[in-house]
XYZ file of C-alpha atoms in Angstrom:
485
model
C 0.037 0.042 0.006
C 1.431 3.374 -0.893
C 2.437 5.587 1.965
C 0.672 8.873 2.595
C 2.386 11.753 0.580
C 4.394 13.831 3.035
C 3.279 17.027 1.276
C -0.198 16.845 2.837
C -0.198 18.830 6.080
C -1.046 16.836 9.216
C -1.066 13.543 7.372
C -1.504 10.560 9.742
C 0.909 7.699 9.601
C 0.537 5.231 6.773
C -1.480 2.100 7.348
C 0.448 -1.192 7.669
C 0.135 -3.626 4.724
C -2.340 -6.448 4.934
C -0.719 -9.891 5.254
C -1.269 -11.990 2.214
C -2.003 -15.049 4.346
C -3.420 -15.332 7.849
C -1.022 -16.053 10.680
C -0.394 -19.678 11.570
C -3.209 -21.125 13.701
C -5.388 -18.139 13.199
C -8.515 -20.204 12.469
C -11.645 -18.154 12.231
C -11.026 -15.887 15.156
C -11.096 -12.423 13.622
C -8.373 -10.310 15.144
C -7.657 -6.687 14.164
C -4.974 -6.403 11.487
C -4.824 -2.576 11.228
C -3.188 -0.770 14.084
C -4.892 2.437 13.044
C -8.393 0.837 13.613
C -8.248 -1.101 16.826
C -11.836 -2.296 16.524
C -11.559 -3.563 12.946
C -12.427 -7.151 12.291
C -11.637 -7.326 8.567
C -8.837 -6.093 6.386
C -9.654 -6.997 2.814
C -8.544 -9.732 0.401
C -6.427 -12.257 2.270
C -7.870 -11.753 5.749
C -9.251 -14.668 7.809
C -12.930 -13.968 7.156
C -12.601 -13.495 3.422
C -10.422 -16.562 3.012
C -12.754 -18.674 5.155
C -15.854 -18.217 3.032
C -14.110 -17.995 -0.337
C -12.271 -21.261 0.243
C -15.276 -23.085 1.572
C -17.583 -21.822 -1.131
C -15.499 -22.454 -4.175
C -12.579 -24.714 -3.392
C -13.411 -26.929 -0.413
C -14.375 -29.409 -1.650
C -13.695 -28.788 -5.352
C -16.601 -29.768 -7.489
C -16.225 -33.075 -9.216
C -17.095 -32.828 -12.952
C -17.975 -36.541 -13.010
C -20.524 -36.120 -10.239
C -22.929 -34.282 -12.530
C -24.892 -31.087 -11.853
C -25.791 -29.874 -8.405
C -29.333 -30.911 -7.393
C -31.867 -28.192 -7.086
C -33.366 -27.626 -3.584
C -36.220 -30.016 -2.852
C -38.889 -27.310 -2.467
C -38.556 -26.590 -6.174
C -38.828 -30.270 -7.073
C -42.095 -30.296 -5.058
C -43.436 -27.166 -6.659
C -42.743 -28.035 -10.294
C -44.487 -31.116 -11.651
C -41.965 -33.370 -13.250
C -38.957 -31.508 -11.848
C -36.978 -34.452 -10.587
C -33.413 -35.637 -11.055
C -33.340 -34.585 -14.680
C -35.529 -31.465 -14.923
C -34.409 -30.025 -11.601
C -30.692 -29.681 -12.008
C -28.534 -26.645 -12.411
C -28.598 -25.685 -16.041
C -30.849 -28.594 -16.953
C -29.593 -31.886 -18.408
C -29.789 -33.903 -21.578
C -33.213 -35.099 -20.534
C -34.537 -31.765 -19.439
C -37.053 -29.893 -21.625
C -34.821 -26.828 -21.234
C -31.585 -28.569 -22.295
C -29.682 -26.211 -24.601
C -32.622 -23.844 -24.881
C -31.671 -21.733 -21.861
C -28.615 -20.411 -23.663
C -30.799 -18.444 -26.112
C -31.720 -14.800 -25.302
C -35.246 -14.148 -23.874
C -37.918 -13.883 -26.551
C -40.952 -11.592 -26.524
C -42.961 -14.656 -25.363
C -40.463 -15.172 -22.499
C -40.752 -11.545 -21.418
C -44.539 -11.867 -21.251
C -44.283 -14.998 -19.129
C -41.844 -13.279 -16.815
C -44.177 -10.355 -16.324
C -47.073 -12.709 -15.693
C -45.022 -14.374 -13.002
C -44.044 -11.056 -11.454
C -47.698 -10.037 -11.245
C -48.407 -13.140 -9.122
C -45.262 -13.058 -6.966
C -44.886 -9.352 -6.180
C -47.965 -9.184 -3.842
C -46.269 -11.894 -1.740
C -42.708 -10.723 -2.357
C -41.921 -10.621 1.404
C -42.720 -14.317 1.759
C -40.923 -15.150 -1.474
C -37.869 -13.277 -0.370
C -37.777 -15.040 2.995
C -38.076 -18.386 1.227
C -35.380 -17.426 -1.261
C -32.840 -16.680 1.523
C -33.886 -19.767 3.494
C -33.048 -21.855 0.443
C -29.681 -20.180 -0.045
C -28.640 -20.534 3.647
C -29.950 -24.065 3.944
C -28.333 -25.492 0.825
C -25.298 -23.150 0.684
C -24.504 -22.330 4.319
C -21.051 -21.098 3.460
C -22.628 -18.150 1.622
C -24.257 -16.925 4.885
C -20.980 -15.169 5.774
C -21.498 -12.764 2.854
C -24.484 -11.207 4.643
C -24.774 -9.109 7.757
C -25.794 -10.711 11.002
C -29.127 -8.850 10.923
C -30.903 -9.031 7.601
C -33.421 -6.179 8.263
C -32.385 -4.081 5.230
C -30.238 -6.522 3.166
C -32.904 -9.160 2.938
C -34.981 -7.581 0.172
C -32.180 -6.224 -1.926
C -30.804 -9.157 -3.901
C -34.090 -10.789 -4.570
C -35.842 -7.540 -5.586
C -32.859 -6.485 -7.690
C -33.037 -9.756 -9.646
C -36.828 -9.207 -10.154
C -36.202 -5.618 -11.351
C -33.641 -6.859 -13.826
C -35.964 -9.570 -15.164
C -38.690 -6.925 -15.574
C -36.355 -4.898 -17.830
C -35.295 -7.780 -20.076
C -36.886 -6.092 -23.162
C -34.657 -2.972 -22.747
C -31.152 -4.187 -23.597
C -29.412 -0.871 -23.130
C -31.106 0.014 -19.884
C -30.703 -3.483 -18.590
C -27.006 -3.560 -19.332
C -26.414 -0.216 -17.669
C -28.405 -1.310 -14.592
C -26.730 -4.674 -14.258
C -23.234 -3.346 -14.980
C -23.514 -1.089 -11.914
C -25.021 -3.917 -9.926
C -22.278 -6.409 -10.832
C -19.496 -3.968 -10.005
C -21.138 -2.953 -6.756
C -21.655 -6.509 -5.572
C -17.953 -7.162 -5.622
C -17.640 -5.382 -2.283
C -19.868 -8.089 -0.716
C -17.341 -10.690 -1.761
C -19.572 -12.022 -4.541
C -17.680 -14.262 -6.965
C -18.696 -15.741 -10.299
C -19.149 -19.122 -8.692
C -21.985 -17.798 -6.492
C -24.284 -16.908 -9.400
C -25.294 -20.501 -10.132
C -26.529 -21.367 -6.629
C -28.245 -17.983 -6.313
C -30.085 -18.538 -9.660
C -31.347 -21.966 -8.667
C -32.659 -20.619 -5.315
C -34.311 -17.696 -7.153
C -36.166 -20.013 -9.566
C -37.082 -22.341 -6.648
C -38.660 -19.437 -4.744
C -40.494 -18.251 -7.853
C -41.767 -21.689 -8.577
C -43.171 -22.077 -5.072
C -45.036 -18.745 -5.040
C -46.086 -18.442 -8.704
C -48.585 -21.287 -8.271
C -50.338 -22.305 -11.489
C -48.441 -19.662 -13.430
C -45.298 -21.804 -13.210
C -44.788 -24.492 -15.833
C -41.955 -25.715 -18.019
C -42.239 -22.818 -20.435
C -42.173 -20.293 -17.662
C -39.166 -22.007 -16.109
C -37.331 -21.779 -19.428
C -38.193 -18.115 -19.755
C -36.711 -17.384 -16.308
C -33.647 -19.482 -17.000
C -32.978 -17.471 -20.138
C -33.475 -14.221 -18.309
C -31.266 -15.231 -15.403
C -28.512 -16.436 -17.745
C -28.637 -12.993 -19.396
C -28.675 -11.176 -16.038
C -25.841 -13.143 -14.448
C -23.752 -12.985 -17.595
C -23.812 -9.221 -17.696
C -23.112 -8.922 -13.983
C -20.231 -11.399 -14.124
C -18.673 -9.683 -17.173
C -18.970 -6.284 -15.396
C -17.411 -7.602 -12.203
C -14.592 -9.299 -13.960
C -13.970 -6.247 -16.088
C -13.876 -3.993 -13.010
C -11.510 -6.396 -11.274
C -8.851 -5.719 -13.950
C -8.802 -2.031 -13.162
C -9.980 -1.369 -9.633
C -10.278 -3.094 -6.208
C -13.579 -4.542 -4.925
C -13.353 -1.896 -2.124
C -11.105 0.756 -0.839
C -9.899 1.196 2.688
C -10.078 4.810 3.854
C -8.761 6.370 7.051
C -10.788 9.052 8.787
C -8.678 12.231 8.908
C -11.275 14.728 10.050
C -14.572 14.390 11.975
C -16.482 17.663 12.497
C -19.804 17.846 14.274
C -21.894 20.182 12.175
C -24.964 19.750 14.384
C -25.931 17.364 17.116
C -26.982 14.757 14.554
C -24.853 15.710 11.503
C -21.158 15.115 11.061
C -18.879 16.169 8.183
C -16.378 13.370 7.742
C -13.245 13.445 5.588
C -11.344 10.264 4.746
C -8.141 9.382 2.846
C -8.478 6.288 0.710
C -5.519 3.883 0.520
C -5.286 4.362 -3.251
C -6.684 6.561 -5.990
C -10.460 6.729 -5.924
C -11.921 8.120 -9.215
C -15.438 9.530 -9.100
C -17.543 12.383 -10.397
C -19.227 15.211 -8.529
C -22.846 14.208 -7.889
C -22.134 10.542 -7.413
C -22.268 8.475 -4.214
C -20.663 5.416 -2.716
C -21.405 2.795 -0.106
C -19.661 2.795 3.261
C -18.978 0.028 5.760
C -17.759 0.661 9.286
C -15.665 -1.661 11.431
C -18.470 -1.790 14.093
C -21.087 -3.232 11.743
C -19.353 -5.638 9.325
C -21.064 -6.341 6.016
C -23.621 -3.603 6.615
C -23.252 -1.019 3.819
C -25.044 2.345 3.481
C -25.067 4.975 0.752
C -23.455 8.421 1.134
C -22.905 11.135 -1.468
C -19.600 12.881 -2.015
C -19.780 16.373 -0.680
C -16.926 17.844 -2.838
C -15.718 17.587 -6.359
C -12.550 15.424 -6.808
C -9.649 17.058 -5.017
C -5.957 17.173 -5.827
C -5.088 15.681 -2.389
C -7.450 12.689 -2.963
C -9.459 13.277 0.192
C -13.186 12.433 0.166
C -15.832 14.236 2.338
C -19.250 13.002 3.338
C -22.198 14.628 5.225
C -23.723 12.045 7.511
C -26.908 12.475 9.561
C -27.605 10.045 12.389
C -31.045 8.622 11.731
C -33.128 6.748 14.235
C -32.031 3.045 14.482
C -29.471 3.751 11.741
C -26.590 1.452 12.502
C -24.004 2.939 10.107
C -25.083 6.595 10.365
C -25.038 6.569 14.159
C -21.661 4.862 14.218
C -20.241 7.435 11.887
C -21.718 10.410 13.726
C -21.304 9.272 17.362
C -18.370 6.898 17.317
C -16.006 7.440 14.330
C -12.849 9.484 14.946
C -9.654 10.300 13.168
C -7.555 7.135 12.743
C -10.509 4.819 12.241
C -10.551 2.957 8.984
C -13.740 2.511 6.864
C -14.352 0.595 3.627
C -15.727 2.233 0.497
C -17.453 0.520 -2.363
C -17.079 1.756 -5.941
C -18.681 5.066 -7.029
C -22.161 4.964 -8.476
C -24.879 7.274 -9.619
C -25.873 9.189 -12.750
C -26.469 12.663 -11.265
C -23.419 14.058 -13.016
C -22.950 17.206 -15.077
C -22.915 17.357 -18.886
C -20.471 20.250 -19.508
C -21.382 20.208 -23.214
C -24.908 21.410 -22.447
C -25.471 25.121 -22.144
C -28.694 24.840 -20.198
C -29.143 26.694 -16.893
C -29.237 24.503 -13.874
C -31.672 24.093 -10.973
C -30.403 22.222 -7.928
C -32.563 21.097 -4.976
C -30.901 19.769 -1.879
C -32.844 18.704 1.214
C -30.977 18.100 4.548
C -27.707 16.263 3.920
C -28.846 15.980 0.298
C -27.057 19.277 -0.104
C -23.785 17.304 -0.164
C -23.837 16.286 -3.881
C -25.251 19.699 -4.787
C -22.195 21.300 -3.158
C -19.992 18.949 -5.121
C -21.736 19.881 -8.387
C -21.388 23.580 -7.690
C -17.705 23.113 -6.976
C -17.207 21.284 -10.234
C -18.950 24.039 -12.138
C -16.782 26.649 -10.457
C -13.609 24.669 -11.409
C -14.713 23.870 -14.935
C -16.321 27.251 -15.690
C -20.017 28.033 -15.899
C -19.766 28.888 -19.637
C -22.672 31.321 -19.401
C -24.924 29.027 -17.331
C -26.957 30.263 -14.410
C -27.206 27.930 -11.432
C -29.952 28.257 -8.834
C -29.716 26.234 -5.583
C -32.674 25.739 -3.197
C -31.421 24.375 0.094
C -34.149 22.954 2.348
C -34.072 21.979 6.014
C -36.486 21.936 8.991
C -34.587 24.219 11.331
C -31.946 26.919 11.077
C -29.228 24.733 12.579
C -29.676 22.192 9.888
C -28.650 24.621 7.197
C -25.049 23.834 8.144
C -23.722 24.250 4.629
C -25.343 27.563 3.864
C -22.453 29.868 4.647
C -20.043 27.917 2.380
C -22.586 28.117 -0.471
C -23.113 31.824 0.105
C -19.368 32.485 -0.029
C -19.293 30.695 -3.412
C -22.207 32.768 -4.603
C -20.287 35.968 -3.611
C -17.434 34.932 -5.793
C -19.486 33.641 -8.693
C -22.380 35.812 -10.034
C -23.841 32.885 -11.960
C -24.788 31.190 -8.660
C -27.787 32.061 -6.501
C -28.645 30.242 -3.272
C -32.062 30.238 -1.594
C -32.461 28.617 1.804
C -35.795 27.151 2.671
C -37.124 26.171 6.151
C -40.133 23.906 6.572
C -40.206 23.964 10.381
C -41.164 26.662 12.915
C -39.036 29.634 13.777
C -36.259 30.880 11.522
C -33.824 33.685 11.067
C -35.007 37.244 10.509
C -33.653 39.926 8.178
C -33.154 40.342 4.451
C -31.215 37.062 4.197
C -33.843 35.055 6.115
C -34.757 31.732 4.610
C -37.957 31.215 2.657
C -40.585 29.210 4.448
C -42.558 26.163 3.356
C -41.930 22.720 1.983
C -39.054 22.723 -0.485
C -40.970 21.417 -3.583
C -43.751 23.927 -3.175
C -41.380 26.802 -2.620
C -39.505 25.905 -5.807
C -42.821 25.821 -7.640
C -43.537 29.469 -6.644
C -40.375 30.556 -8.450
C -41.274 28.766 -11.701
C -41.741 28.110 -14.461
C -38.520 26.173 -15.011
C -38.766 25.180 -18.617
C -35.435 24.812 -20.366
C -33.626 23.976 -17.120
C -31.678 20.892 -16.136
C -32.643 19.883 -12.652
C -30.599 17.937 -10.027
C -32.428 16.648 -6.974
C -30.986 15.069 -3.777
C -32.515 14.481 -0.387
C -35.124 12.336 1.367
C -36.887 10.068 -1.127
C -40.342 11.651 -0.377
C -38.966 15.118 -1.104
C -37.312 13.951 -4.321
C -40.476 12.293 -5.586
C -42.606 15.310 -4.810
C -40.062 17.579 -6.429
C -40.085 15.572 -9.618
C -43.873 16.057 -9.927
C -43.530 19.797 -9.217
C -40.807 20.266 -11.825
C -42.703 18.311 -14.503
C -45.685 20.616 -13.959
C -43.340 23.619 -13.998
C -42.110 22.803 -17.496
C -38.931 20.733 -16.916
C -38.615 17.962 -19.501
C -38.560 14.455 -17.890
C -35.184 13.642 -19.475
C -33.672 16.725 -17.831
C -34.500 15.748 -14.220
C -31.645 13.858 -12.553
C -31.640 12.243 -9.185
C -30.319 9.080 -7.488
C -32.656 7.734 -4.869
C -29.837 5.849 -3.236
C -32.181 3.543 -1.386
C -33.153 2.054 -4.792
C -32.090 -1.475 -5.568
C -29.720 -0.417 -8.364
C -27.440 1.027 -5.758
C -27.670 -1.802 -3.322
């Protein structure tokens, strides 16, 4: 690992390298390997935990080609008439009706069958999801280590992401973009190419159980074709990313500033170059909640010193956010997933910009404004509406106003939805952010960038559409969506 450049003032000491093999007799006891993060129980590729599940999953024991395909879980064999030793094997067999046919791309008929299945399964998606994970953990217990101890948030993501991908099978360009990001992002969980087969069989078994009379040999073939397409794109994306970037980055906290009682501004130094664009986000894992990842937007444009800044609000029962706000301190080491998100600037467009940031959603807006200032506005006007409930939550207002003083193309309007508020000529506007923005319309011809709580973003989209903004010019990343999982 490269050492920290000495030219950066106040640089902490470099992190020690991660051993390529665990110490003798280490077993599965997870001991800290980074002196700068005393509570850390992982270190990355080569640590005890990663080696344990990777070896057990793919290499111990090695599959015997002469043994034939892996049997499908029994619940599927029960749910699908005729799905026995031949029809219920991974990838089918010579005697299976689907033999050789599942290698073809999905047809229009297949897509119709997939949508019929989804219409039946989605109302009972919670039960189907629980069954899906029960099958995975029962028949492939070694994969359990990939998931957090508590599955409250994680449980829905993989299953629903696969359903979303299948739903989009008739949109090749959109599907490829969606799955490419998904495949790259899942590398941070430790997902390997060898995991996709077992996951696919458990997915189909869960669908077969809950699709009822909608499930037959033709429907099974349609889903096999769709899953082959889905997994192929994800595997190719992951393997391509592996040639140029790590599955995750380790990043040391170098600054932790309490902006309010519940909001912290955290700056980290990654262990190697971290390329991203203003407006994007990443996923963060803390040493206190292993395998629990949450999304946070970058609060600055890329910097020459390579530091990354995030605005984090501690939310009720938020494991990661509370750990970052209440517990993290300089010297702690976090893990970062790859950058994601499409809320980036098109500098070739000359359209004026409208940016809405609610709460800590102002972070990517600040990054976008910084990038425009560095790149040059090129005659564009940029209007920022910054919403919060109380005065104290407008923690980024002064920095934005200083930028507006230096750049006449930028205007900043704070908005408070709660009681009270500052007085005077610079006092914030009052009301809910989407409705306040509507009062200043119409906004036809603008490109809009939205970030904040999902309800605020969704309401704002409706307001902007009615105010004349074209649908293709409204950009946002609802980071709770499955594409970012």
